[in-house]
Amino acid sequence: MSALRILVPVKRVIDYAVKPRINKAMTGVETVGVKHSMNPFDELSVEESVRIRKENRAPGGVEDIVTISAGPAKAQDVIRTALAMGIDRGIHVELKEGEELEPLTVAKLLKATVEAEKSNFVLLGKQSIDDDAGQTGQMLAGLLGWPQATQASKVEFGEGDSVTVTKEIDGGVETVKAKLPMIVTTDLRLNTPRFAKLPDIMKAKKKKLDKKTLADFGLTSDKRLKILKVTEPP
Amino acid sequence: MMLPTGRCVLAQARLIGGRAVSISRAYTRSRLLSTLAVLEQKDGQLSHGSLSAFTAAKKLGGTVHGFIAGNNISAAAQEAAKVEGVEKILVVDSAAYDKGLPENYAPLLVENIKKGGYTHVIAGHTAFGKSVLPRVAALLDSQQVSDITAIENESTFVRPIYAGNAIATVESTDAVKVITIRGTAFAAEAPGSGTGAVEEGADPKVDSTSEWVSEDLAKSDRPDLATASRVVSGGRGLKSKEEFDRVMLPLADALGAAVGASRAAVDSGYADNSLQVGQTGKVVAPQLYLAVGISGAIQHLAGMKDSKVIAAINKDADAPIFQVADVGLVGDLFEKVPELTEKVKSS
C-alpha cells in the first residue's frame, strides 16, 4: 500500500462574488484594488485532501499534503489559507504582478513539482473561475501519463492502491476506477470547505513555505494564446 | 480531395526552387487547413448535439473530417457522413473506446490527428470534451482554446471568461489548434444528403489505466436541458423538493420545456446535479428561459443570459434576475406559477 503524497494546486482569483470590470485598454479585467480569494474549486480540493487524512480514508495513510500556487506575491495569501485549512506546507512560484500562466504551462510546472515532491495523488479544481478553461488537471494527467477523473463528487480509496471516483457528467454521474498515481479534479458537490479558525490561521504562519521562480523549473510565461481584446458581453 | 492536391503542389514547388516555394506555400497553407471534428456516441447512437463540431469546422473553411470511436458504431458513422460538406468520417470500432475513457481515447485521437495532419481539432465543451480534449492538447503540446462561442478566422477565436462577464478574443499560435465549442453558439446540423466516405481510423491500442464502473443517469421524458427550446428553472424559492416537483414539473410539461435549477436548488437537494444551469453547470440558450424563485447570481446568469427571451417570477422586486429579464413578474411563485400553468394549459 502506498502512502498518499498529495499535491493540491491552488489559484488566487478575483472573488466569485465580485462582478469583474473590463480595463480601459480592453486587454483584460481590472484587478487592482479588487477583492481576491482562493478559487472556489481549489477550496474543495484543499478540504478533500485534509478530510482524506482526518477520516483515514486511504488504507496506506497520508504521508504529506503540499500546496502550490503560481502567482504574484499576494498569492501567498491563498497558500496561507490552504495551510490554515490543514495542508502541511506550501510552495510559492512567484510571478511578476500581472504575469499569468496558461494552463499548459501550469501543467508543466506541476509535472515538475510532482516529480520533485514524489506526489502520487494530485487534487485540482475542475476550473478556475477567472479563465474558465478547465484544462490544467487533464493536461497534467496527459503529461504524466497518469489516469484522471474529472469533476469528482466522491473519492474513495481501496485495497491495492485503487481509487474509485464518482464523476459528474452530462445527465447524471459516472463511476470510474483507477490505481495510484492519479489525478482528480473537484466538482461543487464533493464537500463543503471549512472556514479556517483563528488559531489555525496563526499556526499556518509557522508552516513551511518554499519560494521558487519559473526559471527554477526551466519555464517561462510565454503565451501560445495571444489576447487580442477583452470586451463587455453584448 | 483538397488535401493530397495541396501536398502535391508543395512537393513540386520544392523541386522547382525558391520563389515557387514561397508562392505555393501561401497557396497550400490555406488549402491545407483541415479540421477533425470529434463526434460523440452513446450505445452506438450518434449524439446529434456533437454534430455542432461540424458547424464550427465548416466556419473555419478547409477540409472537414469527422471522428467517431466506440462499440458497434458503423450506423452512427454512416449517419454522420450524411452531413453536408463532410468529406470523410474516421471510425474506430472498438469496445475499448466505448466509454470515452481519456487514458486511451486521448492517445487514439492524437494518433489520428498526427496521421491526418489536421490543423484544427474541434469537440463540444461537454463532459466528454472537457475530459478528453485538454489531455489531447497536452500530448500535442498545444494550448487548448476552451468553450469558444465564435470563430473570427482560422487562428482567432472568441470565448467568454469570468463567468461570461467578459468576452476575450484570442489568437492561437499553435500548429495544431485544439478547440472545444459551446454547443449553444454553433447550431448542430442535421444529417442531410452528404456523401462523406467512411474510413477506418488508426487504432494505437493503448490500454486504459482507468476502468469504467457504472453510471447513473437521471431519467426524464422531458427535452434535454442543453438543447431544449424552452427551459423552466427553479431556485431556492421553491423551498423543498416536494414543492419543486409540485410547482415546476406541471409548468414544464404544459410548456413542453426542460427543467433546470440554480445551484442553491441543487445543493438543497430540490433537483438533480445534472440540471444545474450556470458557470459550472450547463450553459443553455433556449428561445424561452423562465426563472422561478431564482435571484440571478453572476454564476447563474453565466449559464442562461444568451437565452432569446428571459422571463422571471420572483417576489423580490430587487432581485438581479430582473435586470436581465425581458418579462418579469413580482409575486409569490406558489400562487403565480400554478396560475400560469393553468393558463398555458387552457390556451
Coordinates of C-alpha atoms in Angstrom, one line a residue:
Chain A
M1 CA 0.0 0.0 0.0
S2 CA 1.5 3.3 -1.0
A3 CA 1.1 6.1 1.4
L4 CA -0.5 9.2 -0.2
R5 CA 1.6 12.1 -1.0
I6 CA -0.9 14.6 -2.1
L7 CA -0.3 17.8 -4.2
V8 CA -3.0 20.4 -4.1
P9 CA -2.5 23.3 -6.6
V10 CA -4.4 26.5 -5.7
K11 CA -5.0 29.7 -7.6
R12 CA -5.7 33.2 -6.5
V13 CA -8.6 34.7 -8.4
I14 CA -10.9 37.6 -8.2
D15 CA -13.5 36.7 -5.6
Y16 CA -16.5 34.9 -7.0
A17 CA -19.0 37.5 -5.7
V18 CA -17.2 40.4 -7.4
K19 CA -18.5 41.5 -10.8
P20 CA -15.4 41.9 -12.9
R21 CA -14.8 45.1 -14.8
I22 CA -13.0 45.4 -18.2
N23 CA -9.9 47.6 -18.0
K24 CA -9.7 50.8 -20.1
A25 CA -7.2 49.3 -22.5
M26 CA -9.6 46.4 -23.2
T27 CA -6.8 43.9 -22.6
G28 CA -8.2 42.2 -19.5
V29 CA -10.1 42.7 -16.4
E30 CA -9.4 45.3 -13.7
T31 CA -7.6 43.5 -10.9
V32 CA -6.1 46.4 -8.8
G33 CA -7.9 47.1 -5.6
V34 CA -10.3 44.2 -6.3
K35 CA -11.0 41.5 -3.7
H36 CA -9.2 38.3 -4.4
S37 CA -9.6 34.9 -2.8
M38 CA -8.8 31.2 -3.4
N39 CA -10.5 29.7 -6.5
P40 CA -13.7 28.1 -5.1
F41 CA -12.9 24.7 -6.7
D42 CA -9.5 24.7 -5.1
E43 CA -11.0 25.2 -1.7
L44 CA -12.8 21.9 -2.4
S45 CA -9.5 20.2 -3.2
V46 CA -7.9 21.6 -0.1
E47 CA -10.8 20.4 2.1
E48 CA -10.9 17.0 0.5
S49 CA -7.2 16.4 0.9
V50 CA -7.5 17.3 4.6
R51 CA -10.5 15.1 5.1
I52 CA -8.8 12.1 3.4
R53 CA -6.2 12.2 6.1
K54 CA -8.6 13.1 9.0
E55 CA -11.1 10.4 8.1
N56 CA -8.3 7.8 7.5
R57 CA -9.8 7.1 4.1
A58 CA -6.6 5.9 2.4
P59 CA -5.5 2.4 3.5
G60 CA -1.9 3.4 3.1
G61 CA -2.3 6.6 5.1
V62 CA -1.4 10.1 4.2
E63 CA 2.3 10.9 4.4
D64 CA 2.3 14.5 3.2
I65 CA 0.0 17.2 1.7
V66 CA 1.6 20.1 -0.1
T67 CA 0.0 23.0 -1.8
I68 CA 1.5 25.1 -4.7
S69 CA 0.4 28.3 -6.2
A70 CA 2.0 30.3 -9.1
G71 CA 1.1 34.0 -8.8
P72 CA 2.2 37.4 -7.6
A73 CA 3.5 38.0 -4.0
K74 CA -0.1 38.1 -2.9
A75 CA -0.7 34.5 -3.9
Q76 CA 1.0 33.7 -0.6
D77 CA -2.3 34.7 1.0
V78 CA -4.2 31.8 -0.6
I79 CA -1.3 29.4 0.2
R80 CA -1.6 30.5 3.9
T81 CA -5.3 30.0 3.7
A82 CA -4.7 26.4 2.5
L83 CA -2.2 25.9 5.3
A84 CA -4.7 27.2 7.8
M85 CA -7.3 24.7 6.5
G86 CA -4.9 21.9 7.3
I87 CA -2.3 21.4 4.5
D88 CA 1.2 20.7 5.7
R89 CA 3.4 23.0 3.7
G90 CA 3.4 25.3 0.7
I91 CA 5.3 26.2 -2.4
H92 CA 5.0 29.6 -4.0
V93 CA 6.2 30.1 -7.5
E94 CA 6.4 33.9 -7.6
L95 CA 5.3 35.7 -10.8
K96 CA 5.5 39.4 -11.5
E97 CA 2.4 41.4 -10.9
G98 CA 0.1 40.9 -13.9
E99 CA 2.1 38.0 -15.2
E100 CA -0.2 35.0 -15.8
L101 CA 0.4 31.4 -16.9
E102 CA -1.6 29.4 -19.4
P103 CA -2.9 26.0 -18.3
L104 CA -0.4 24.2 -20.4
T105 CA 2.5 26.0 -18.6
V106 CA 0.9 25.4 -15.2
A107 CA 0.6 21.7 -16.1
K108 CA 4.3 21.6 -17.0
L109 CA 5.1 23.3 -13.7
L110 CA 3.0 20.8 -11.8
K111 CA 4.6 17.9 -13.6
A112 CA 8.0 19.0 -12.4
T113 CA 6.6 19.5 -8.9
V114 CA 5.0 16.1 -8.8
E115 CA 8.4 14.6 -9.8
A116 CA 10.3 16.6 -7.2
E117 CA 7.8 16.0 -4.4
K118 CA 7.2 12.4 -5.3
S119 CA 3.5 13.1 -5.3
N120 CA 1.2 10.2 -6.2
F121 CA -2.2 12.0 -6.0
V122 CA -3.0 15.4 -7.3
L123 CA -6.3 17.1 -6.5
L124 CA -7.1 20.1 -8.6
G125 CA -10.2 22.3 -9.0
K126 CA -12.1 21.5 -12.2
Q127 CA -11.7 25.0 -13.4
S128 CA -10.6 28.4 -12.3
I129 CA -13.5 30.9 -12.2
D130 CA -11.5 33.6 -14.0
D131 CA -10.2 32.0 -17.2
D132 CA -12.9 29.2 -17.1
A133 CA -10.6 27.0 -19.2
G134 CA -11.0 23.7 -17.2
Q135 CA -7.8 22.2 -18.6
T136 CA -5.0 22.0 -16.1
G137 CA -5.8 18.7 -14.4
Q138 CA -6.3 16.8 -17.6
M139 CA -3.2 18.3 -19.2
L140 CA -1.1 17.3 -16.2
A141 CA -2.6 13.8 -16.4
G142 CA -1.7 13.7 -20.1
L143 CA 1.9 14.9 -19.5
L144 CA 2.5 12.4 -16.7
G145 CA 0.6 9.6 -18.4
W146 CA -1.5 9.1 -15.3
P147 CA -5.2 8.2 -15.0
Q148 CA -7.5 11.0 -14.4
A149 CA -11.0 11.5 -13.1
T150 CA -12.6 14.9 -13.6
Q151 CA -15.5 16.7 -11.9
A152 CA -15.4 14.4 -8.9
S153 CA -18.3 14.3 -6.4
K154 CA -16.9 11.4 -4.4
V155 CA -13.5 9.9 -4.0
E156 CA -12.9 6.5 -2.3
F157 CA -9.7 4.6 -1.7
G158 CA -9.5 0.8 -1.7
E159 CA -7.0 -2.0 -1.4
G160 CA -4.2 -2.3 -3.9
D161 CA -3.8 1.4 -4.4
S162 CA -7.2 1.6 -6.1
V163 CA -9.2 4.8 -6.3
T164 CA -12.9 4.9 -7.2
V165 CA -14.2 8.2 -8.2
T166 CA -17.8 9.3 -8.9
K167 CA -17.8 12.0 -11.6
E168 CA -20.5 14.4 -12.6
I169 CA -21.3 14.1 -16.3
D170 CA -24.0 15.5 -18.5
G171 CA -27.2 13.9 -17.4
G172 CA -26.0 12.3 -14.2
V173 CA -23.0 10.6 -12.6
E174 CA -20.4 8.1 -13.8
T175 CA -18.1 6.0 -11.6
V176 CA -14.6 5.1 -12.7
K177 CA -11.8 3.2 -11.0
A178 CA -8.0 3.5 -11.4
K179 CA -4.8 2.9 -9.5
L180 CA -2.5 5.4 -7.9
P181 CA -0.8 7.6 -9.0
M182 CA -3.8 9.5 -10.2
I183 CA -5.2 13.0 -11.0
V184 CA -8.6 14.0 -9.7
T185 CA -10.4 17.3 -10.3
T186 CA -13.1 18.5 -7.9
D187 CA -16.7 19.5 -8.6
L188 CA -19.0 21.5 -6.3
R189 CA -20.7 18.6 -4.7
L190 CA -17.5 17.0 -3.4
N191 CA -17.7 18.6 0.1
T192 CA -18.3 21.8 1.9
P193 CA -15.0 23.6 2.7
R194 CA -14.4 24.6 6.2
F195 CA -13.6 28.1 7.4
A196 CA -10.1 28.4 8.9
K197 CA -10.3 29.2 12.6
L198 CA -8.1 31.9 14.1
P199 CA -5.7 29.5 16.0
D200 CA -5.2 27.6 12.7
I201 CA -4.5 30.8 10.8
M202 CA -1.9 31.7 13.5
K203 CA -0.4 28.2 13.2
A204 CA -0.3 28.4 9.5
K205 CA 2.1 31.3 9.7
K206 CA 4.7 29.0 11.1
K207 CA 4.3 26.3 8.4
K208 CA 7.0 25.9 5.8
L209 CA 6.6 27.9 2.6
D210 CA 9.2 27.4 -0.1
K211 CA 9.7 30.1 -2.7
K212 CA 10.6 29.3 -6.3
T213 CA 10.6 31.0 -9.6
L214 CA 9.5 29.8 -13.0
A215 CA 13.2 29.7 -14.0
D216 CA 13.8 27.0 -11.3
F217 CA 11.5 24.8 -13.4
G218 CA 13.1 25.9 -16.7
L219 CA 9.8 27.5 -17.7
T220 CA 8.8 31.0 -19.0
S221 CA 5.4 32.7 -19.0
D222 CA 5.3 33.0 -22.8
K223 CA 1.9 32.6 -24.2
R224 CA 0.5 30.4 -27.0
L225 CA -2.8 32.3 -26.9
K226 CA -2.5 36.0 -27.6
I227 CA -5.3 38.0 -26.1
L228 CA -6.3 40.5 -28.8
K229 CA -9.0 42.2 -26.8
V230 CA -11.4 41.8 -23.9
T231 CA -14.8 43.3 -24.2
E232 CA -18.1 43.6 -22.3
P233 CA -20.6 40.9 -23.1
P234 CA -23.3 42.1 -25.5
Chain B
M1 CA -9.5 15.6 -52.1
M2 CA -8.0 19.0 -51.4
L3 CA -5.5 17.7 -49.0
P4 CA -3.5 15.5 -51.4
T5 CA -3.6 18.1 -54.1
G6 CA -2.2 20.7 -51.9
R7 CA 0.6 18.4 -50.7
C8 CA 1.4 17.6 -54.3
V9 CA 1.8 21.3 -55.2
L10 CA 4.1 21.8 -52.3
A11 CA 6.2 18.8 -53.2
Q12 CA 6.6 20.0 -56.8
A13 CA 7.3 23.6 -55.7
R14 CA 10.1 22.4 -53.5
L15 CA 11.7 20.7 -56.5
I16 CA 11.4 23.9 -58.6
G17 CA 13.1 26.3 -56.3
G18 CA 13.0 29.3 -54.0
R19 CA 10.4 31.6 -55.5
A20 CA 7.9 29.0 -56.4
V21 CA 8.1 27.6 -52.9
S22 CA 7.0 30.8 -51.3
I23 CA 4.1 31.3 -53.6
S24 CA 2.9 27.8 -53.3
R25 CA 3.3 27.8 -49.6
A26 CA 0.9 30.7 -49.3
Y27 CA -1.4 28.7 -51.5
T28 CA -1.0 25.4 -49.8
R29 CA -1.4 27.0 -46.3
S30 CA -5.0 27.9 -46.9
R31 CA -5.6 24.8 -48.8
L32 CA -4.1 22.6 -46.1
L33 CA -6.4 23.9 -43.4
S34 CA -8.1 20.7 -42.3
T35 CA -10.3 20.0 -39.3
L36 CA -11.1 16.9 -37.4
A37 CA -14.4 17.1 -35.7
V38 CA -14.7 14.7 -32.8
L39 CA -18.2 13.2 -32.6
E40 CA -19.8 11.6 -29.6
Q41 CA -21.9 8.5 -29.3
K42 CA -23.7 6.6 -26.7
D43 CA -24.7 2.9 -27.0
G44 CA -23.8 3.1 -30.7
Q45 CA -26.2 6.0 -31.3
L46 CA -24.7 9.2 -32.7
S47 CA -25.1 12.1 -30.3
H48 CA -26.7 14.7 -32.6
G49 CA -25.5 17.6 -30.4
S50 CA -21.9 16.7 -31.2
L51 CA -22.6 17.5 -34.9
S52 CA -22.2 21.1 -33.9
A53 CA -18.5 20.4 -34.2
F54 CA -19.1 20.2 -38.0
T55 CA -20.9 23.5 -37.9
A56 CA -17.8 25.1 -36.4
A57 CA -15.4 23.2 -38.6
K58 CA -17.2 24.5 -41.7
K59 CA -16.9 28.1 -40.5
L60 CA -13.1 27.6 -40.4
G61 CA -13.1 26.6 -44.1
G62 CA -10.8 23.8 -45.5
T63 CA -11.4 20.1 -45.3
V64 CA -13.8 18.7 -42.7
H65 CA -13.4 15.2 -41.4
G66 CA -15.3 13.6 -38.6
F67 CA -14.0 11.1 -36.0
I68 CA -16.0 8.6 -34.0
A69 CA -15.0 5.7 -31.8
G70 CA -16.9 3.2 -29.8
N71 CA -18.6 -0.1 -29.8
N72 CA -20.7 -1.0 -32.9
I73 CA -20.8 2.4 -34.3
S74 CA -20.9 1.9 -38.1
A75 CA -24.5 3.0 -38.3
A76 CA -23.6 6.2 -36.4
A77 CA -20.7 6.8 -38.7
Q78 CA -22.9 6.4 -41.8
E79 CA -25.3 8.8 -40.3
A80 CA -22.6 11.4 -39.6
A81 CA -21.3 11.0 -43.1
K82 CA -24.6 12.4 -44.4
V83 CA -23.9 15.9 -43.0
E84 CA -23.4 18.2 -46.0
G85 CA -19.8 19.2 -46.6
V86 CA -18.2 16.5 -44.6
E87 CA -15.6 14.7 -46.7
K88 CA -14.7 11.7 -44.5
I89 CA -15.6 10.0 -41.2
L90 CA -12.8 8.2 -39.5
V91 CA -14.2 5.3 -37.5
V92 CA -12.5 3.2 -34.8
D93 CA -15.0 0.4 -33.9
S94 CA -13.8 -1.0 -30.6
A95 CA -15.3 -1.6 -27.2
A96 CA -12.1 -0.2 -25.7
Y97 CA -13.2 3.4 -26.6
D98 CA -16.9 3.0 -25.9
K99 CA -17.0 4.9 -22.7
G100 CA -14.6 7.6 -23.9
L101 CA -12.0 6.9 -21.1
P102 CA -9.4 9.7 -21.5
E103 CA -6.4 7.5 -20.9
N104 CA -6.9 5.6 -24.1
Y105 CA -9.1 7.9 -26.1
A106 CA -6.6 10.8 -25.9
P107 CA -3.7 8.7 -27.5
L108 CA -6.2 7.4 -30.0
L109 CA -7.1 10.9 -31.1
V110 CA -3.5 12.0 -31.1
E111 CA -2.6 9.2 -33.4
N112 CA -5.4 10.1 -35.8
I113 CA -4.6 13.8 -35.7
K114 CA -1.0 13.2 -36.5
K115 CA -1.7 10.7 -39.2
G116 CA -4.2 13.0 -40.8
G117 CA -2.1 16.1 -40.5
Y118 CA -5.0 18.1 -39.1
T119 CA -4.5 21.8 -38.3
H120 CA -7.7 22.0 -36.2
V121 CA -9.4 19.6 -33.8
I122 CA -12.9 20.5 -32.5
A123 CA -15.1 18.9 -29.9
G124 CA -18.0 20.0 -27.9
H125 CA -17.5 21.5 -24.5
T126 CA -19.4 18.6 -23.0
A127 CA -18.4 16.3 -20.1
F128 CA -16.6 14.2 -22.7
G129 CA -14.9 17.1 -24.5
K130 CA -13.9 18.7 -21.2
S131 CA -12.3 15.5 -20.0
V132 CA -10.5 14.3 -23.1
L133 CA -9.5 17.3 -25.2
P134 CA -7.1 19.0 -22.7
R135 CA -5.3 15.7 -22.4
V136 CA -5.0 15.6 -26.2
A137 CA -3.8 19.1 -26.3
A138 CA -1.1 18.4 -23.7
L139 CA 0.1 15.4 -25.7
L140 CA 0.3 17.6 -28.8
D141 CA 2.0 20.4 -26.8
S142 CA -0.8 22.7 -27.8
Q143 CA -2.6 25.3 -25.6
Q144 CA -6.3 24.4 -25.9
V145 CA -8.9 27.1 -26.6
S146 CA -11.9 26.2 -24.4
D147 CA -15.6 26.8 -24.9
I148 CA -15.5 29.2 -27.8
T149 CA -18.6 31.0 -28.9
A150 CA -17.3 32.4 -32.3
I151 CA -14.7 31.9 -34.9
E152 CA -13.1 35.1 -36.4
N153 CA -10.6 33.3 -38.6
E154 CA -8.5 30.2 -38.6
S155 CA -6.5 31.2 -35.6
T156 CA -8.7 33.8 -33.9
F157 CA -11.5 32.7 -31.5
V158 CA -13.9 34.3 -29.1
R159 CA -14.6 32.9 -25.7
P160 CA -16.3 34.0 -22.5
I161 CA -14.2 34.4 -19.4
Y162 CA -15.1 35.4 -15.8
A163 CA -18.5 33.5 -16.0
G164 CA -19.4 35.3 -19.2
N165 CA -18.8 38.8 -17.7
A166 CA -16.0 39.4 -20.2
I167 CA -15.5 38.2 -23.7
A168 CA -12.0 37.5 -24.8
T169 CA -10.8 37.4 -28.4
V170 CA -7.7 35.2 -28.6
E171 CA -5.3 34.2 -31.3
S172 CA -3.7 30.8 -31.2
T173 CA -0.1 30.4 -32.3
D174 CA -0.1 26.6 -32.0
A175 CA 0.5 24.4 -35.1
V176 CA -2.5 22.2 -34.2
K177 CA -5.3 24.2 -32.7
V178 CA -7.3 22.1 -30.2
I179 CA -10.7 23.7 -29.5
T180 CA -13.9 23.0 -27.6
I181 CA -17.0 24.8 -28.7
R182 CA -20.1 25.9 -26.8
G183 CA -22.9 24.0 -28.3
T184 CA -25.4 26.8 -27.9
A185 CA -23.3 29.0 -30.1
F186 CA -23.0 26.6 -33.1
A187 CA -26.3 25.0 -34.1
A188 CA -25.8 21.4 -34.9
E189 CA -26.7 20.5 -38.5
A190 CA -28.9 17.5 -39.2
P191 CA -27.5 14.8 -41.4
G192 CA -28.7 15.6 -45.0
S193 CA -27.7 14.1 -48.3
G194 CA -24.0 14.4 -47.9
T195 CA -21.8 11.7 -49.3
G196 CA -18.8 11.6 -47.0
A197 CA -16.6 8.5 -47.1
V198 CA -16.4 6.3 -44.1
E199 CA -12.9 5.0 -43.4
E200 CA -11.3 3.1 -40.7
G201 CA -9.1 5.2 -38.4
A202 CA -5.8 4.3 -36.8
D203 CA -6.0 2.4 -33.6
P204 CA -2.9 2.6 -31.4
K205 CA -4.4 0.1 -29.0
V206 CA -3.2 1.9 -25.9
D207 CA -4.6 0.2 -22.8
S208 CA -6.6 2.5 -20.5
T209 CA -5.3 2.9 -17.0
S210 CA -8.7 3.5 -15.7
E211 CA -11.8 1.4 -15.9
W212 CA -15.5 2.4 -16.3
V213 CA -17.5 1.0 -13.4
S214 CA -21.1 2.3 -13.7
E215 CA -23.2 5.3 -14.4
D216 CA -26.4 6.7 -13.0
L217 CA -28.3 8.9 -15.4
A218 CA -31.3 11.0 -14.4
K219 CA -34.1 9.6 -16.4
S220 CA -36.6 12.1 -17.9
D221 CA -39.1 12.2 -20.7
R222 CA -38.7 15.9 -20.9
P223 CA -36.5 17.5 -23.5
D224 CA -32.7 17.6 -22.9
L225 CA -31.7 20.6 -20.9
A226 CA -28.8 21.6 -23.1
T227 CA -30.7 21.6 -26.4
A228 CA -34.3 22.4 -25.3
S229 CA -36.0 25.4 -26.9
R230 CA -37.8 26.1 -23.6
V231 CA -36.4 25.8 -20.2
V232 CA -38.1 26.4 -16.8
S233 CA -35.7 26.7 -14.0
G234 CA -36.3 26.7 -10.2
G235 CA -34.3 28.2 -7.4
R236 CA -34.1 28.4 -3.7
G237 CA -37.5 30.0 -3.6
L238 CA -39.1 26.6 -4.2
K239 CA -38.2 25.7 -0.6
S240 CA -38.3 21.9 -0.9
K241 CA -38.0 19.0 -3.4
E242 CA -41.7 18.3 -3.0
E243 CA -42.6 21.8 -3.8
F244 CA -40.1 21.9 -6.7
D245 CA -41.8 18.8 -8.2
R246 CA -45.3 20.1 -7.5
V247 CA -44.8 23.6 -8.9
M248 CA -42.2 23.3 -11.6
L249 CA -42.9 20.0 -13.3
P250 CA -46.5 20.7 -14.4
L251 CA -45.3 24.0 -15.8
A252 CA -42.5 22.3 -17.7
D253 CA -45.0 19.8 -19.1
A254 CA -47.5 22.4 -20.0
L255 CA -44.8 24.3 -22.0
G256 CA -43.0 21.2 -23.3
A257 CA -39.9 22.6 -21.6
A258 CA -36.8 21.1 -20.0
V259 CA -36.3 21.6 -16.3
G260 CA -33.3 23.4 -14.9
A261 CA -32.2 24.6 -11.5
S262 CA -30.0 27.0 -9.7
R263 CA -27.0 25.9 -7.6
A264 CA -29.0 26.7 -4.5
A265 CA -31.8 24.4 -5.6
V266 CA -29.4 21.6 -6.4
D267 CA -27.3 21.9 -3.3
S268 CA -30.5 21.8 -1.2
G269 CA -31.5 18.6 -2.9
Y270 CA -34.5 20.0 -4.8
A271 CA -33.2 18.9 -8.2
D272 CA -30.5 16.6 -9.6
N273 CA -27.0 18.0 -10.1
S274 CA -27.2 17.5 -13.8
L275 CA -29.9 20.1 -14.0
Q276 CA -27.8 22.9 -12.7
V277 CA -27.6 25.9 -15.0
G278 CA -24.7 28.2 -14.7
Q279 CA -21.0 28.8 -15.0
T280 CA -20.2 25.4 -13.6
G281 CA -23.3 23.6 -14.7
K282 CA -25.0 23.6 -18.1
V283 CA -24.9 26.6 -20.4
V284 CA -28.3 26.9 -22.2
A285 CA -29.6 29.4 -24.7
P286 CA -33.2 28.4 -25.3
Q287 CA -35.9 30.5 -27.0
L288 CA -37.6 30.9 -23.6
Y289 CA -35.9 30.7 -20.2
L290 CA -38.3 31.1 -17.3
A291 CA -36.5 31.6 -13.9
V292 CA -38.7 30.9 -10.9
G293 CA -37.6 31.8 -7.5
I294 CA -34.0 32.4 -8.7
S295 CA -32.3 35.6 -7.6
G296 CA -29.9 35.7 -10.5
A297 CA -26.4 35.4 -9.1
I298 CA -23.5 36.1 -11.6
Q299 CA -22.7 32.4 -11.7
H300 CA -26.3 31.5 -12.7
L301 CA -26.6 34.3 -15.3
A302 CA -23.4 32.9 -17.0
G303 CA -25.4 29.8 -17.9
M304 CA -28.6 31.4 -19.3
K305 CA -28.2 35.0 -20.3
D306 CA -27.9 34.2 -24.0
S307 CA -31.5 32.9 -24.0
K308 CA -33.7 34.7 -26.5
V309 CA -36.5 35.6 -24.1
I310 CA -35.8 35.6 -20.3
A311 CA -38.8 35.6 -18.0
A312 CA -38.7 35.7 -14.3
I313 CA -41.1 35.2 -11.4
N314 CA -39.8 36.4 -8.1
K315 CA -41.2 38.0 -5.0
D316 CA -38.2 40.2 -4.6
A317 CA -38.5 43.2 -6.9
D318 CA -34.8 44.0 -6.4
A319 CA -33.6 40.5 -7.5
P320 CA -30.8 40.8 -10.0
I321 CA -32.6 38.4 -12.3
F322 CA -34.9 41.3 -13.2
Q323 CA -32.0 43.2 -14.7
V324 CA -31.6 40.6 -17.5
A325 CA -35.3 39.5 -17.7
D326 CA -37.3 40.6 -20.7
V327 CA -40.5 39.9 -18.9
G328 CA -40.8 39.9 -15.1
L329 CA -43.5 39.2 -12.6
V330 CA -43.1 40.2 -9.0
G331 CA -45.2 37.8 -7.0
D332 CA -45.4 34.7 -4.9
L333 CA -44.3 31.8 -7.1
F334 CA -46.5 29.3 -5.2
E335 CA -49.5 31.4 -6.4
K336 CA -48.3 32.6 -9.8
V337 CA -46.8 29.5 -11.2
P338 CA -49.9 27.2 -10.8
E339 CA -51.9 30.1 -12.3
L340 CA -49.6 30.4 -15.2
T341 CA -49.6 26.6 -15.7
E342 CA -53.4 26.6 -15.9
K343 CA -53.4 29.4 -18.4
V344 CA -50.8 27.8 -20.6
K345 CA -52.8 24.5 -20.5
S346 CA -56.1 26.1 -21.4
S347 CA -54.7 28.3 -24.2

